[in-house]
Coordinates of C-alpha atoms and ligand atoms in Angstrom, one line a residue:
M1 CA -135.9 -5.6 1.1
H2 CA -133.7 -8.6 0.2
E3 CA -131.9 -10.5 2.9
V4 CA -128.8 -10.5 0.7
H5 CA -127.5 -7.6 -1.4
A6 CA -126.7 -7.8 -5.1
Y7 CA -128.2 -11.3 -5.5
A8 CA -131.9 -12.0 -6.2
G9 CA -131.3 -14.7 -3.6
K10 CA -132.9 -17.8 -5.2
I11 CA -132.1 -20.6 -7.6
L12 CA -135.1 -21.9 -9.5
R13 CA -135.3 -25.6 -10.3
V14 CA -137.7 -26.8 -13.0
N15 CA -138.1 -30.5 -13.7
L16 CA -139.6 -30.9 -17.1
S17 CA -140.2 -34.6 -16.7
N18 CA -142.7 -34.3 -13.9
G19 CA -143.5 -30.5 -13.8
R20 CA -142.0 -30.1 -10.3
I21 CA -140.9 -26.5 -9.5
S22 CA -138.7 -25.7 -6.5
T23 CA -136.2 -23.1 -5.2
E24 CA -133.2 -23.1 -3.1
P25 CA -131.1 -20.2 -1.7
T26 CA -128.3 -18.9 -3.9
M27 CA -126.2 -18.3 -0.8
K28 CA -125.8 -22.0 -0.3
Y29 CA -123.2 -21.9 -3.1
A30 CA -122.1 -18.3 -3.3
G31 CA -119.3 -18.3 -0.8
K32 CA -117.2 -20.7 -2.8
F33 CA -118.4 -20.0 -6.3
L34 CA -119.8 -16.4 -6.2
G35 CA -122.5 -16.8 -9.0
G36 CA -122.8 -17.1 -12.8
R37 CA -120.5 -19.6 -14.3
G38 CA -119.1 -20.6 -10.9
I39 CA -122.3 -21.8 -9.4
N40 CA -123.5 -23.3 -12.7
Q41 CA -120.4 -25.4 -12.9
W42 CA -120.5 -26.6 -9.3
I43 CA -124.1 -27.8 -9.9
L44 CA -123.1 -29.4 -13.2
Y45 CA -120.1 -31.2 -11.6
N46 CA -122.2 -32.6 -8.8
E47 CA -125.4 -33.4 -10.6
V48 CA -124.2 -34.6 -14.1
G49 CA -122.0 -37.7 -13.6
P50 CA -119.5 -39.1 -16.0
G51 CA -120.8 -40.8 -19.1
I52 CA -124.2 -39.1 -19.2
W53 CA -125.1 -38.4 -22.8
P54 CA -125.7 -34.6 -23.4
F55 CA -129.2 -35.4 -24.6
D56 CA -130.1 -37.6 -21.6
P57 CA -132.8 -36.1 -19.5
A58 CA -130.4 -36.5 -16.5
N59 CA -128.2 -33.7 -18.1
R60 CA -128.9 -30.3 -16.7
L61 CA -129.2 -27.0 -18.6
I62 CA -128.3 -24.2 -16.2
F63 CA -128.9 -20.5 -16.7
G64 CA -126.8 -18.2 -14.4
T65 CA -126.9 -14.4 -14.1
G66 CA -124.1 -13.0 -11.9
V67 CA -123.3 -11.1 -8.8
L68 CA -123.3 -7.7 -10.6
V69 CA -125.9 -8.4 -13.2
G70 CA -128.8 -5.9 -13.1
T71 CA -126.8 -3.3 -11.2
L72 CA -125.2 -0.1 -12.6
A73 CA -121.8 -1.8 -13.1
P74 CA -120.6 -1.4 -16.7
G75 CA -121.9 -4.1 -19.0
A76 CA -123.5 -6.1 -16.2
C77 CA -125.7 -7.9 -18.6
R78 CA -124.4 -11.4 -19.2
C79 CA -126.1 -14.7 -18.8
T80 CA -123.9 -17.9 -18.6
I81 CA -125.5 -21.1 -19.7
D82 CA -123.8 -24.4 -18.8
S83 CA -124.4 -28.0 -19.5
K84 CA -122.6 -31.0 -20.9
N85 CA -120.9 -30.1 -24.2
V86 CA -122.6 -31.6 -27.2
L87 CA -119.4 -31.5 -29.3
T88 CA -116.7 -32.6 -26.8
G89 CA -118.6 -34.5 -24.1
G90 CA -116.8 -32.3 -21.5
V91 CA -117.7 -28.9 -20.0
G92 CA -120.3 -27.0 -22.0
S93 CA -120.4 -23.3 -21.2
S94 CA -121.6 -20.3 -23.2
N95 CA -122.3 -16.7 -22.4
M96 CA -124.8 -14.2 -24.0
G97 CA -125.3 -10.5 -23.6
G98 CA -128.5 -8.5 -24.3
H99 CA -131.2 -7.9 -21.7
F100 CA -132.2 -11.4 -20.6
A101 CA -130.0 -11.8 -17.5
P102 CA -131.0 -8.6 -15.8
E103 CA -134.6 -9.3 -16.4
L104 CA -134.3 -12.8 -14.9
K105 CA -132.7 -11.3 -11.8
Y106 CA -135.5 -8.7 -11.5
A107 CA -138.0 -11.6 -11.8
G108 CA -136.5 -13.1 -8.7
Y109 CA -133.9 -15.6 -9.7
D110 CA -130.1 -15.8 -9.9
H111 CA -130.1 -19.1 -11.7
V112 CA -132.5 -21.5 -13.4
V113 CA -131.7 -25.2 -13.4
I114 CA -133.6 -27.3 -16.0
H115 CA -133.9 -31.0 -15.2
G116 CA -135.5 -33.8 -17.2
R117 CA -137.3 -33.7 -20.5
S118 CA -140.8 -32.6 -21.3
R119 CA -143.0 -35.1 -23.3
K120 CA -144.2 -32.2 -25.6
P121 CA -142.8 -28.9 -26.6
V122 CA -143.0 -26.3 -23.8
Y123 CA -141.7 -22.9 -22.8
L124 CA -141.0 -21.6 -19.4
W125 CA -142.6 -18.4 -18.3
I126 CA -141.1 -16.7 -15.3
D127 CA -143.1 -13.6 -14.2
N128 CA -141.9 -11.8 -11.1
G129 CA -141.5 -15.0 -9.0
K130 CA -144.4 -16.9 -10.6
V131 CA -143.3 -19.8 -12.7
E132 CA -145.3 -21.7 -15.3
I133 CA -144.5 -24.4 -17.9
R134 CA -146.6 -23.5 -21.0
D135 CA -147.5 -25.4 -24.1
A136 CA -145.2 -24.5 -27.1
S137 CA -146.7 -26.8 -29.7
D138 CA -147.7 -23.8 -31.9
I139 CA -144.2 -22.2 -31.6
W140 CA -142.2 -25.4 -32.3
G141 CA -140.8 -25.2 -35.8
K142 CA -140.4 -21.4 -35.7
T143 CA -137.3 -19.3 -35.9
T144 CA -135.9 -17.6 -32.8
W145 CA -137.2 -14.3 -34.1
E146 CA -140.7 -15.6 -34.6
T147 CA -140.6 -17.3 -31.2
D148 CA -139.8 -13.9 -29.5
D149 CA -142.8 -12.3 -31.3
L150 CA -145.2 -15.1 -30.6
I151 CA -144.5 -15.4 -26.9
R152 CA -144.7 -11.6 -26.4
E153 CA -148.0 -11.6 -28.3
E154 CA -149.4 -14.5 -26.4
L155 CA -148.5 -13.0 -23.0
E156 CA -149.5 -9.5 -24.2
D157 CA -146.3 -7.9 -23.0
H158 CA -143.7 -6.6 -25.4
D159 CA -141.1 -6.0 -22.8
I160 CA -140.7 -9.7 -22.0
Q161 CA -137.1 -11.0 -22.5
V162 CA -136.9 -14.4 -24.3
A163 CA -134.0 -16.9 -24.7
S164 CA -135.0 -19.4 -27.3
I165 CA -133.8 -22.0 -29.8
G166 CA -134.6 -22.1 -33.5
Q167 CA -135.1 -25.1 -35.8
A168 CA -131.4 -26.2 -35.3
G169 CA -131.9 -26.8 -31.6
E170 CA -135.1 -28.7 -32.2
N171 CA -133.3 -30.9 -34.7
L172 CA -130.4 -31.5 -32.2
V173 CA -127.8 -30.0 -34.5
R174 CA -124.6 -30.0 -32.7
A175 CA -123.8 -26.4 -33.6
A176 CA -127.2 -25.2 -32.2
C177 CA -127.1 -22.2 -29.9
I178 CA -129.5 -20.2 -27.7
I179 CA -130.5 -16.7 -28.9
T180 CA -131.8 -13.7 -27.1
N181 CA -132.7 -10.2 -28.4
G182 CA -132.6 -11.4 -32.0
E183 CA -128.9 -12.0 -32.3
R184 CA -127.2 -12.2 -28.9
A185 CA -126.0 -15.8 -28.8
A186 CA -124.9 -18.3 -26.2
G187 CA -123.2 -19.7 -29.2
R188 CA -120.6 -22.4 -28.4
C189 CA -120.8 -26.0 -27.2
G190 CA -124.2 -26.9 -28.8
L191 CA -126.3 -25.9 -25.9
G192 CA -129.3 -25.1 -28.2
A193 CA -129.4 -28.9 -28.9
V194 CA -129.4 -29.7 -25.2
M195 CA -132.4 -27.3 -24.9
G196 CA -134.1 -29.0 -27.9
S197 CA -133.5 -32.4 -26.4
K198 CA -135.5 -31.3 -23.4
N199 CA -138.3 -30.1 -25.7
L200 CA -137.8 -26.6 -24.2
K201 CA -138.4 -24.0 -26.9
A202 CA -137.8 -20.9 -24.8
V203 CA -137.4 -19.3 -21.4
A204 CA -139.4 -16.0 -21.1
V205 CA -138.9 -13.6 -18.2
R206 CA -140.4 -10.5 -16.8
G207 CA -139.7 -8.8 -13.6
D208 CA -139.5 -5.5 -11.7
R209 CA -138.1 -6.5 -8.4
E210 CA -135.4 -4.5 -6.8
I211 CA -131.7 -5.6 -6.7
T212 CA -130.2 -3.7 -3.8
V213 CA -126.5 -3.0 -3.1
A214 CA -125.0 -2.8 0.3
H215 CA -123.3 0.5 0.0
P216 CA -125.1 2.5 -2.6
D217 CA -123.1 5.8 -2.4
E218 CA -119.8 4.0 -2.6
F219 CA -121.0 1.7 -5.3
F220 CA -122.4 4.6 -7.4
E221 CA -119.2 6.6 -7.0
L222 CA -117.1 3.6 -8.0
V223 CA -119.3 2.8 -11.0
S224 CA -119.3 6.4 -12.2
E225 CA -115.5 6.6 -12.0
L226 CA -115.0 3.3 -13.8
R227 CA -117.4 4.2 -16.6
S228 CA -115.9 7.6 -17.2
N229 CA -112.4 6.2 -17.1
M230 CA -113.3 3.5 -19.6
I231 CA -114.9 6.0 -22.0
R232 CA -111.9 8.4 -21.7
V233 CA -109.3 5.7 -22.2
A234 CA -111.1 4.2 -25.1
N235 CA -111.6 7.5 -26.9
E236 CA -108.0 8.5 -26.3
K237 CA -106.2 5.2 -27.0
T238 CA -108.5 3.4 -29.4
P239 CA -110.9 5.9 -31.0
D240 CA -111.3 3.7 -34.1
D241 CA -112.5 0.8 -32.0
V242 CA -115.1 3.1 -30.3
R243 CA -116.3 4.0 -33.8
C244 CA -116.2 0.5 -35.4
G245 CA -116.7 -1.9 -32.6
T246 CA -115.1 -5.2 -33.5
L247 CA -115.3 -4.7 -37.2
L248 CA -111.7 -3.7 -37.6
I249 CA -110.4 -7.1 -36.3
L250 CA -110.6 -8.7 -39.7
E251 CA -108.4 -6.0 -41.4
R252 CA -105.9 -5.9 -38.5
N253 CA -105.7 -9.7 -38.4
N254 CA -104.5 -9.6 -42.0
N255 CA -101.3 -8.0 -40.8
T256 CA -100.7 -10.3 -37.8
G257 CA -101.4 -13.8 -39.2
G258 CA -104.9 -13.7 -37.6
N259 CA -107.2 -14.6 -40.5
T260 CA -108.5 -18.1 -41.2
V261 CA -108.5 -18.2 -45.0
R262 CA -110.2 -21.1 -46.8
N263 CA -110.5 -23.3 -43.8
F264 CA -107.2 -22.1 -42.2
Q265 CA -105.1 -22.9 -45.3
D266 CA -103.5 -19.5 -44.9
A267 CA -103.7 -16.6 -42.5
Y268 CA -103.6 -13.8 -45.0
W269 CA -106.6 -12.9 -47.2
D270 CA -106.5 -11.2 -50.6
P271 CA -106.3 -7.4 -49.8
E272 CA -108.9 -6.7 -52.6
K273 CA -111.4 -8.9 -50.8
V274 CA -110.5 -7.3 -47.4
K275 CA -111.2 -3.9 -49.0
K276 CA -114.7 -5.1 -50.2
V277 CA -115.8 -6.2 -46.7
C278 CA -113.9 -3.8 -44.5
A279 CA -115.3 -1.8 -41.5
E280 CA -115.6 1.4 -43.5
E281 CA -117.7 -0.4 -46.2
I282 CA -120.0 -1.7 -43.5
L283 CA -120.4 1.7 -41.8
K284 CA -120.9 3.5 -45.1
N285 CA -123.4 1.1 -46.7
Y286 CA -125.0 -1.1 -44.1
A287 CA -124.9 0.2 -40.6
L288 CA -128.0 2.1 -39.5
R289 CA -127.1 2.6 -35.9
K290 CA -125.0 1.3 -33.0
M291 CA -126.6 -1.2 -30.7
G292 CA -125.6 -2.2 -27.2
C293 CA -126.5 -4.6 -24.3
F294 CA -128.0 -3.6 -21.0
G295 CA -125.7 -1.1 -19.1
C296 CA -123.0 -0.9 -21.8
P297 CA -121.0 2.3 -21.9
L298 CA -119.1 1.3 -25.1
P299 CA -121.5 -0.5 -27.4
C300 CA -119.7 -2.8 -30.0
S301 CA -122.4 -3.9 -32.4
F302 CA -124.5 -2.3 -35.2
Y303 CA -128.0 -2.7 -36.6
L304 CA -127.3 -3.6 -40.2
N305 CA -129.6 -3.3 -43.2
V306 CA -129.0 -4.6 -46.8
A307 CA -130.9 -2.1 -48.9
Q308 CA -130.3 -3.4 -52.4
G309 CA -129.5 -6.4 -54.5
E310 CA -130.5 -10.0 -54.1
F311 CA -130.4 -9.9 -50.3
A312 CA -132.3 -6.6 -50.0
G313 CA -134.4 -6.6 -46.9
T314 CA -131.9 -8.6 -44.8
R315 CA -131.4 -6.8 -41.5
G316 CA -130.5 -7.4 -37.9
E317 CA -128.0 -6.7 -35.2
G318 CA -125.3 -8.5 -33.3
F319 CA -122.9 -8.7 -36.3
K320 CA -119.4 -8.8 -34.9
A321 CA -115.9 -10.0 -35.7
D322 CA -116.8 -13.7 -35.5
S323 CA -119.5 -13.6 -38.2
H324 CA -117.4 -11.2 -40.3
K325 CA -114.4 -13.6 -40.3
D326 CA -116.3 -16.9 -40.3
F327 CA -118.4 -16.1 -43.4
G328 CA -115.7 -13.9 -45.0
P329 CA -112.1 -15.2 -45.2
K330 CA -112.8 -18.6 -43.8
L331 CA -115.1 -19.4 -46.8
D332 CA -113.4 -16.9 -49.1
V333 CA -116.6 -14.8 -49.5
G334 CA -115.8 -11.2 -50.4
Y335 CA -119.4 -10.0 -50.7
L336 CA -120.8 -8.3 -47.6
P337 CA -124.6 -8.8 -48.2
A338 CA -124.0 -12.5 -48.3
I339 CA -121.9 -12.4 -45.1
I340 CA -124.6 -10.4 -43.4
K341 CA -127.3 -12.8 -44.7
A342 CA -125.3 -15.8 -43.3
H343 CA -125.1 -14.2 -39.9
V344 CA -128.8 -13.4 -39.9
L345 CA -129.8 -16.9 -41.0
C346 CA -127.7 -18.4 -38.2
S347 CA -129.4 -16.2 -35.7
Q348 CA -132.9 -17.1 -36.9
Y349 CA -132.2 -20.9 -37.0
G350 CA -130.2 -20.7 -33.8
L351 CA -126.8 -21.8 -35.1
D352 CA -123.4 -20.9 -33.7
V353 CA -121.6 -19.0 -36.4
D354 CA -118.2 -20.5 -35.5
S355 CA -119.1 -24.1 -35.6
T356 CA -121.5 -23.8 -38.5
S357 CA -118.9 -22.0 -40.7
G358 CA -116.3 -24.5 -39.5
V359 CA -118.2 -27.5 -40.6
I360 CA -119.1 -25.8 -43.9
A361 CA -115.4 -24.9 -44.5
W362 CA -114.5 -28.6 -43.8
A363 CA -117.0 -29.6 -46.5
F364 CA -115.6 -27.0 -49.0
E365 CA -112.1 -28.3 -48.4
C366 CA -113.2 -31.9 -48.9
Y367 CA -114.7 -30.8 -52.2
E368 CA -111.5 -29.0 -53.2
K369 CA -109.4 -32.0 -52.4
G370 CA -111.7 -34.4 -54.3
I371 CA -113.2 -36.2 -51.3
F372 CA -116.6 -34.8 -52.1
T373 CA -118.2 -34.4 -55.5
K374 CA -121.6 -32.9 -56.4
E375 CA -123.2 -36.3 -55.7
D376 CA -122.2 -36.0 -52.1
T377 CA -123.4 -32.4 -51.7
D378 CA -127.0 -32.5 -53.1
G379 CA -125.7 -31.0 -56.3
L380 CA -124.1 -28.0 -54.7
E381 CA -120.8 -26.8 -56.0
L382 CA -118.7 -26.2 -52.9
E383 CA -116.2 -23.8 -54.6
W384 CA -114.6 -21.3 -52.3
G385 CA -116.5 -18.0 -52.3
N386 CA -119.7 -19.7 -53.6
Y387 CA -122.0 -17.9 -51.1
H388 CA -125.2 -19.4 -52.5
A389 CA -123.9 -22.8 -51.5
V390 CA -122.9 -21.4 -48.1
L391 CA -126.4 -20.1 -47.5
E392 CA -128.1 -23.2 -48.7
L393 CA -125.9 -25.4 -46.4
I394 CA -126.8 -23.2 -43.4
R395 CA -130.4 -24.0 -44.1
K396 CA -129.8 -27.7 -44.7
I397 CA -127.8 -28.0 -41.5
A398 CA -130.6 -26.4 -39.5
F399 CA -133.2 -28.8 -40.9
R400 CA -130.8 -31.8 -41.2
E401 CA -131.8 -32.0 -44.8
G402 CA -129.7 -34.1 -47.3
V403 CA -126.0 -33.4 -46.7
G404 CA -127.0 -31.1 -43.9
D405 CA -127.7 -34.2 -41.8
L406 CA -124.1 -35.2 -42.0
L407 CA -122.8 -31.6 -41.4
A408 CA -125.2 -31.3 -38.4
E409 CA -122.9 -33.7 -36.6
G410 CA -120.0 -31.3 -36.6
S411 CA -116.8 -31.7 -38.6
K412 CA -115.0 -34.2 -36.3
R413 CA -117.9 -36.7 -36.3
A414 CA -118.7 -36.1 -40.0
S415 CA -115.1 -36.8 -40.9
K416 CA -115.2 -40.1 -39.0
I417 CA -118.3 -41.0 -41.0
V418 CA -116.8 -40.0 -44.4
G419 CA -113.3 -41.3 -43.8
R420 CA -110.8 -41.1 -46.7
G421 CA -108.5 -38.7 -44.8
S422 CA -111.1 -36.0 -44.4
D423 CA -110.2 -35.7 -40.7
R424 CA -107.2 -33.6 -41.9
F425 CA -109.6 -30.8 -42.8
S426 CA -111.6 -30.8 -39.6
I427 CA -110.1 -27.9 -37.8
N428 CA -111.2 -28.7 -34.3
I429 CA -109.7 -29.2 -30.8
K430 CA -111.6 -31.8 -28.6
G431 CA -114.3 -31.9 -31.3
H432 CA -115.0 -28.2 -31.0
E433 CA -114.5 -26.2 -34.3
L434 CA -111.8 -23.6 -34.0
Y435 CA -112.7 -19.9 -34.7
E436 CA -109.3 -18.5 -34.0
S437 CA -106.0 -18.4 -35.9
I438 CA -103.4 -19.8 -33.5
W439 CA -100.2 -19.6 -35.6
T440 CA -98.6 -16.5 -34.2
A441 CA -99.6 -15.2 -30.8
K442 CA -98.3 -17.8 -28.3
A443 CA -100.4 -17.2 -25.2
W444 CA -103.5 -16.7 -27.4
A445 CA -102.8 -20.1 -28.9
L446 CA -102.1 -21.9 -25.6
G447 CA -105.3 -20.4 -24.1
C448 CA -107.4 -21.6 -27.0
I449 CA -105.8 -25.1 -27.0
V450 CA -106.3 -25.8 -23.2
S451 CA -109.7 -24.3 -23.1
T452 CA -112.0 -26.4 -20.9
R453 CA -114.9 -26.1 -23.4
G454 CA -112.9 -27.4 -26.3
C455 CA -111.1 -24.5 -27.9
D456 CA -111.7 -20.8 -27.7
H457 CA -110.2 -17.5 -26.8
L458 CA -112.7 -16.7 -24.1
R459 CA -110.9 -18.7 -21.3
G460 CA -107.2 -18.0 -21.1
S461 CA -106.2 -16.2 -24.3
P462 CA -105.1 -12.6 -23.8
T463 CA -105.5 -9.9 -26.4
C464 CA -102.5 -7.9 -25.2
E465 CA -100.0 -9.7 -27.3
N466 CA -101.0 -7.6 -30.3
A467 CA -102.0 -4.5 -28.4
G468 CA -98.6 -2.8 -28.3
I469 CA -98.1 -2.9 -24.6
T470 CA -94.7 -2.2 -23.2
P471 CA -92.5 -4.6 -21.2
E472 CA -93.0 -2.4 -18.2
E473 CA -96.8 -2.6 -18.6
G474 CA -96.6 -6.4 -19.1
E475 CA -94.6 -6.6 -15.8
R476 CA -96.8 -4.2 -13.9
F477 CA -100.1 -5.8 -14.8
F478 CA -99.3 -9.5 -15.2
G479 CA -95.7 -10.0 -14.0
V480 CA -94.9 -11.0 -17.6
P481 CA -92.6 -8.5 -19.5
T482 CA -93.2 -10.4 -22.8
A483 CA -97.0 -10.0 -22.5
G484 CA -97.0 -7.6 -25.5
D485 CA -94.7 -9.7 -27.7
R486 CA -96.7 -12.3 -29.7
R487 CA -93.7 -14.2 -30.9
A488 CA -92.3 -14.9 -27.4
Y489 CA -93.0 -18.2 -25.7
E490 CA -91.5 -17.1 -22.3
G491 CA -94.0 -16.1 -19.7
K492 CA -97.0 -17.1 -21.8
A493 CA -98.1 -20.0 -19.7
K494 CA -98.2 -17.6 -16.7
L495 CA -100.2 -15.2 -18.7
V496 CA -102.8 -17.9 -19.7
V497 CA -103.1 -19.0 -16.0
Y498 CA -103.8 -15.3 -15.1
F499 CA -106.5 -14.8 -17.7
E500 CA -108.2 -18.1 -17.0
N501 CA -108.5 -17.2 -13.4
F502 CA -109.6 -13.7 -14.2
K503 CA -112.2 -14.8 -16.7
G504 CA -113.6 -17.2 -14.1
V505 CA -114.2 -14.2 -11.8
V506 CA -115.6 -12.1 -14.6
D507 CA -118.1 -14.8 -15.5
C508 CA -119.2 -15.0 -11.9
M509 CA -119.9 -11.3 -11.8
N510 CA -121.1 -11.6 -15.4
I511 CA -120.1 -8.2 -16.7
C512 CA -119.1 -8.2 -20.4
Y513 CA -115.4 -9.2 -20.9
Y514 CA -115.0 -6.1 -23.1
M515 CA -115.3 -4.0 -20.0
T516 CA -112.2 -5.5 -18.5
Q517 CA -108.4 -5.5 -18.9
W518 CA -108.8 -8.3 -21.3
K519 CA -109.9 -5.7 -23.9
N520 CA -107.7 -2.9 -22.6
I521 CA -105.2 -3.2 -19.7
Y522 CA -106.6 0.1 -18.3
F523 CA -110.1 -1.2 -18.0
I524 CA -111.5 -3.2 -15.0
G525 CA -109.1 -5.6 -13.4
P526 CA -109.2 -7.9 -10.3
E527 CA -108.7 -4.9 -7.9
E528 CA -111.7 -3.1 -9.4
L529 CA -113.8 -6.2 -9.3
A530 CA -113.0 -6.7 -5.7
K531 CA -114.1 -3.1 -4.9
L532 CA -117.3 -3.5 -6.9
Y533 CA -118.1 -6.9 -5.2
T534 CA -117.5 -5.5 -1.7
A535 CA -119.6 -2.4 -2.3
A536 CA -122.4 -4.3 -3.9
T537 CA -122.6 -7.3 -1.5
G538 CA -121.3 -5.8 1.7
R539 CA -118.9 -8.7 2.0
E540 CA -115.3 -7.6 2.1
T541 CA -113.0 -9.3 -0.4
T542 CA -109.7 -8.8 -2.1
A543 CA -108.4 -9.3 -5.7
A544 CA -106.3 -12.3 -4.5
E545 CA -109.4 -13.9 -2.9
L546 CA -111.4 -13.5 -6.1
M547 CA -108.6 -14.8 -8.3
K548 CA -108.5 -17.9 -6.0
I549 CA -112.1 -18.5 -6.8
G550 CA -111.3 -18.1 -10.5
E551 CA -108.6 -20.8 -10.0
R552 CA -111.2 -23.0 -8.2
I553 CA -113.6 -22.8 -11.2
Q554 CA -110.8 -23.6 -13.7
N555 CA -109.9 -26.7 -11.7
L556 CA -113.5 -27.7 -11.3
E557 CA -114.0 -27.6 -15.1
R558 CA -110.8 -29.4 -15.7
A559 CA -111.8 -32.1 -13.2
F560 CA -115.2 -32.5 -15.0
N561 CA -113.3 -33.0 -18.3
A562 CA -110.9 -35.5 -16.7
R563 CA -113.9 -37.5 -15.5
E564 CA -115.0 -37.7 -19.1
G565 CA -111.6 -39.0 -20.3
L566 CA -110.2 -35.7 -21.6
G567 CA -106.7 -34.6 -20.8
R568 CA -103.3 -33.7 -22.2
K569 CA -103.7 -35.8 -25.3
D570 CA -106.6 -33.5 -26.2
D571 CA -104.7 -30.3 -25.6
M572 CA -103.2 -30.4 -29.1
P573 CA -103.7 -28.0 -32.0
P574 CA -104.6 -29.3 -35.5
A575 CA -101.4 -30.2 -37.5
R576 CA -101.6 -27.2 -39.8
F577 CA -100.6 -24.8 -37.1
F578 CA -97.2 -26.4 -37.0
E579 CA -96.8 -25.5 -40.6
P580 CA -95.7 -22.0 -41.6
I581 CA -98.2 -19.3 -42.7
K582 CA -98.0 -19.2 -46.5
S583 CA -98.2 -15.5 -47.3
G584 CA -98.6 -11.9 -46.0
P585 CA -96.7 -9.9 -43.3
A586 CA -96.7 -12.9 -40.9
K587 CA -95.5 -15.3 -43.6
G588 CA -93.4 -18.1 -42.1
E589 CA -94.7 -17.7 -38.5
R590 CA -96.0 -20.9 -36.9
L591 CA -96.2 -22.8 -33.7
E592 CA -92.9 -24.7 -33.1
R593 CA -93.8 -28.1 -31.8
E594 CA -91.0 -28.5 -29.2
K595 CA -91.5 -25.0 -27.8
F596 CA -95.2 -25.5 -27.7
E597 CA -94.8 -28.7 -25.7
R598 CA -92.5 -27.0 -23.3
M599 CA -95.0 -24.2 -22.8
L600 CA -97.7 -26.8 -22.2
D601 CA -95.6 -28.5 -19.6
E602 CA -95.0 -25.2 -17.9
Y603 CA -98.7 -24.4 -17.9
Y604 CA -99.6 -27.7 -16.2
E605 CA -96.8 -27.1 -13.7
L606 CA -98.0 -23.6 -12.8
R607 CA -101.5 -25.1 -12.4
G608 CA -100.1 -27.7 -10.0
W609 CA -101.5 -30.5 -12.2
D610 CA -100.1 -33.8 -13.3
V611 CA -97.8 -32.9 -16.3
R612 CA -98.2 -36.3 -17.8
T613 CA -102.0 -36.4 -17.9
G614 CA -102.7 -32.7 -17.8
N615 CA -105.3 -33.2 -15.1
P616 CA -105.7 -31.7 -11.6
T617 CA -104.2 -33.8 -8.8
Q618 CA -106.2 -34.8 -5.7
A619 CA -104.0 -32.6 -3.6
K620 CA -104.8 -29.5 -5.8
L621 CA -108.5 -30.2 -5.7
R622 CA -108.3 -30.6 -1.9
E623 CA -106.4 -27.4 -1.6
L624 CA -109.2 -25.6 -3.5
G625 CA -112.0 -27.4 -1.5
I626 CA -113.5 -29.3 -4.4
D627 CA -112.3 -32.8 -3.8
Ligands
SF4_1 S1 -119.3 -4.4 -25.5 FE1 -120.7 -5.3 -27.0 S2 -121.2 -7.4 -26.2 FE2 -120.3 -6.2 -24.5 S3 -122.0 -5.3 -23.3 FE3 -121.3 -3.8 -24.9 S4 -122.6 -4.2 -26.7 FE4 -122.8 -6.0 -25.4

């Protein structure tokens, strides 16, 4: 029996510089920071001081499961990985699904903190409480898929779960990510490059230890009720989403100003191209079966197979809205086999699809505007829609070959090197390439722009602005009647604060965000999380207490960024979002600068931060116990 319920109880620390392995109790941190992202960020804040280069051995790479991971809670599968951000210099944080996190917990650890740098390539083998640093010389240079296979063969166990980097991480490409189960990615913030800088090729885990819950009957009843409610609501209200996962997002975005056409030059894509790559085409011609992560009641991804043509034999899973939009409208590619191929290559090389497509789109626009010629691009014609060039650039980036060496630096740094006004085409915030369209939905835009990890919708951006919720529902769930009106600015700062705090809690529990009211207001909210936490751990809590912890994590990350010199000046969208959308049903919509600035002021005020700098005050940090 464990002394503590729901947790494995231990944090593993591995120093790759001297081979030292140690542990400490998770409960040392759990009271204030719960688990997952919360504990990861507290360790990062305390142990990685200002100015430390992301590739310095003093940087930490921290894997965190979560309070509910490995239990029967819906989608309790996520692993949060935190470090210094390779693109922004601030907080780096990414989250992957699959089966790795539950296995790590069954192997005896809630978190793994990697210190230092190995002199030669190694991988970490965690086997039911035994830990070994093993030689990875023969695996270095392999793709993530080959790495999985080779480690399982070497250890003679095909049920081992592996999180690894591909060639991109080894080559310190700033878009490098960490991959598990073939295509589940801790994608953003360049964490694969941090792992590569430590000469750590992979972490392999295997375990069969028990994770107990404090009140099993109550927990089981609660989980059963939540699962059946979610399945019922999803089938009643959004049956197409149940069938298609996230593949409908691209088509829907075409009506709401949500696409990112030709490097965000428009938000509306040619309907003929949409038809060629739409969800029905994928389901009819490429999807073999649905795939899900550990414990998922509503799987969102598919195993895809390209059976014919020049990309015949391309197959893999994990294809979701981001790859669909990144390699479709953003690069004007209306050919599904090429889009699927781009997704698979990124998984194999260990590249984040958002940043990789972002820097490629920057290069294409530089070519369109005459800044690049074929002489700058190793002879490639970077014409929109030229998918052969896209695929070749993905390879060149992973290996830092030719022009790929420039692109491997990310679009912000690359545009500084190139000059000649090319920075206008780098669609980034704080150096992090933007995936999202942020012209129309105001809380969505604000959440992306103030995101602590650069820019992204997985901090404070809600999805409810385009979900048709009523003013009564907006008031009831969030205290914001305009929550379902994407054009309104009123109340949106409050909505972002709510979702930032909520996401902080979700990332500590580490259930999938799709299981929560972020995806559907009738799914799991703070009240349900409090009940799950109480039944699992035996420690009484309330929704308000959990949301306070979410607020603490948000402030901690913001304080980390402030220490690195980031602040209000960096919470600014690229200029093209202040220009109107050129075509389609959302034509003319845009962010209005003055209204946006007022919304930003309101956001800082609600946070209790200094409105001038956009940073937490000492009084606020003291109130939250993190001064
Ligand atoms: S919804 Fe998708 S990402 Fe989330 S747990 Fe299920 S399969 Fe994984």
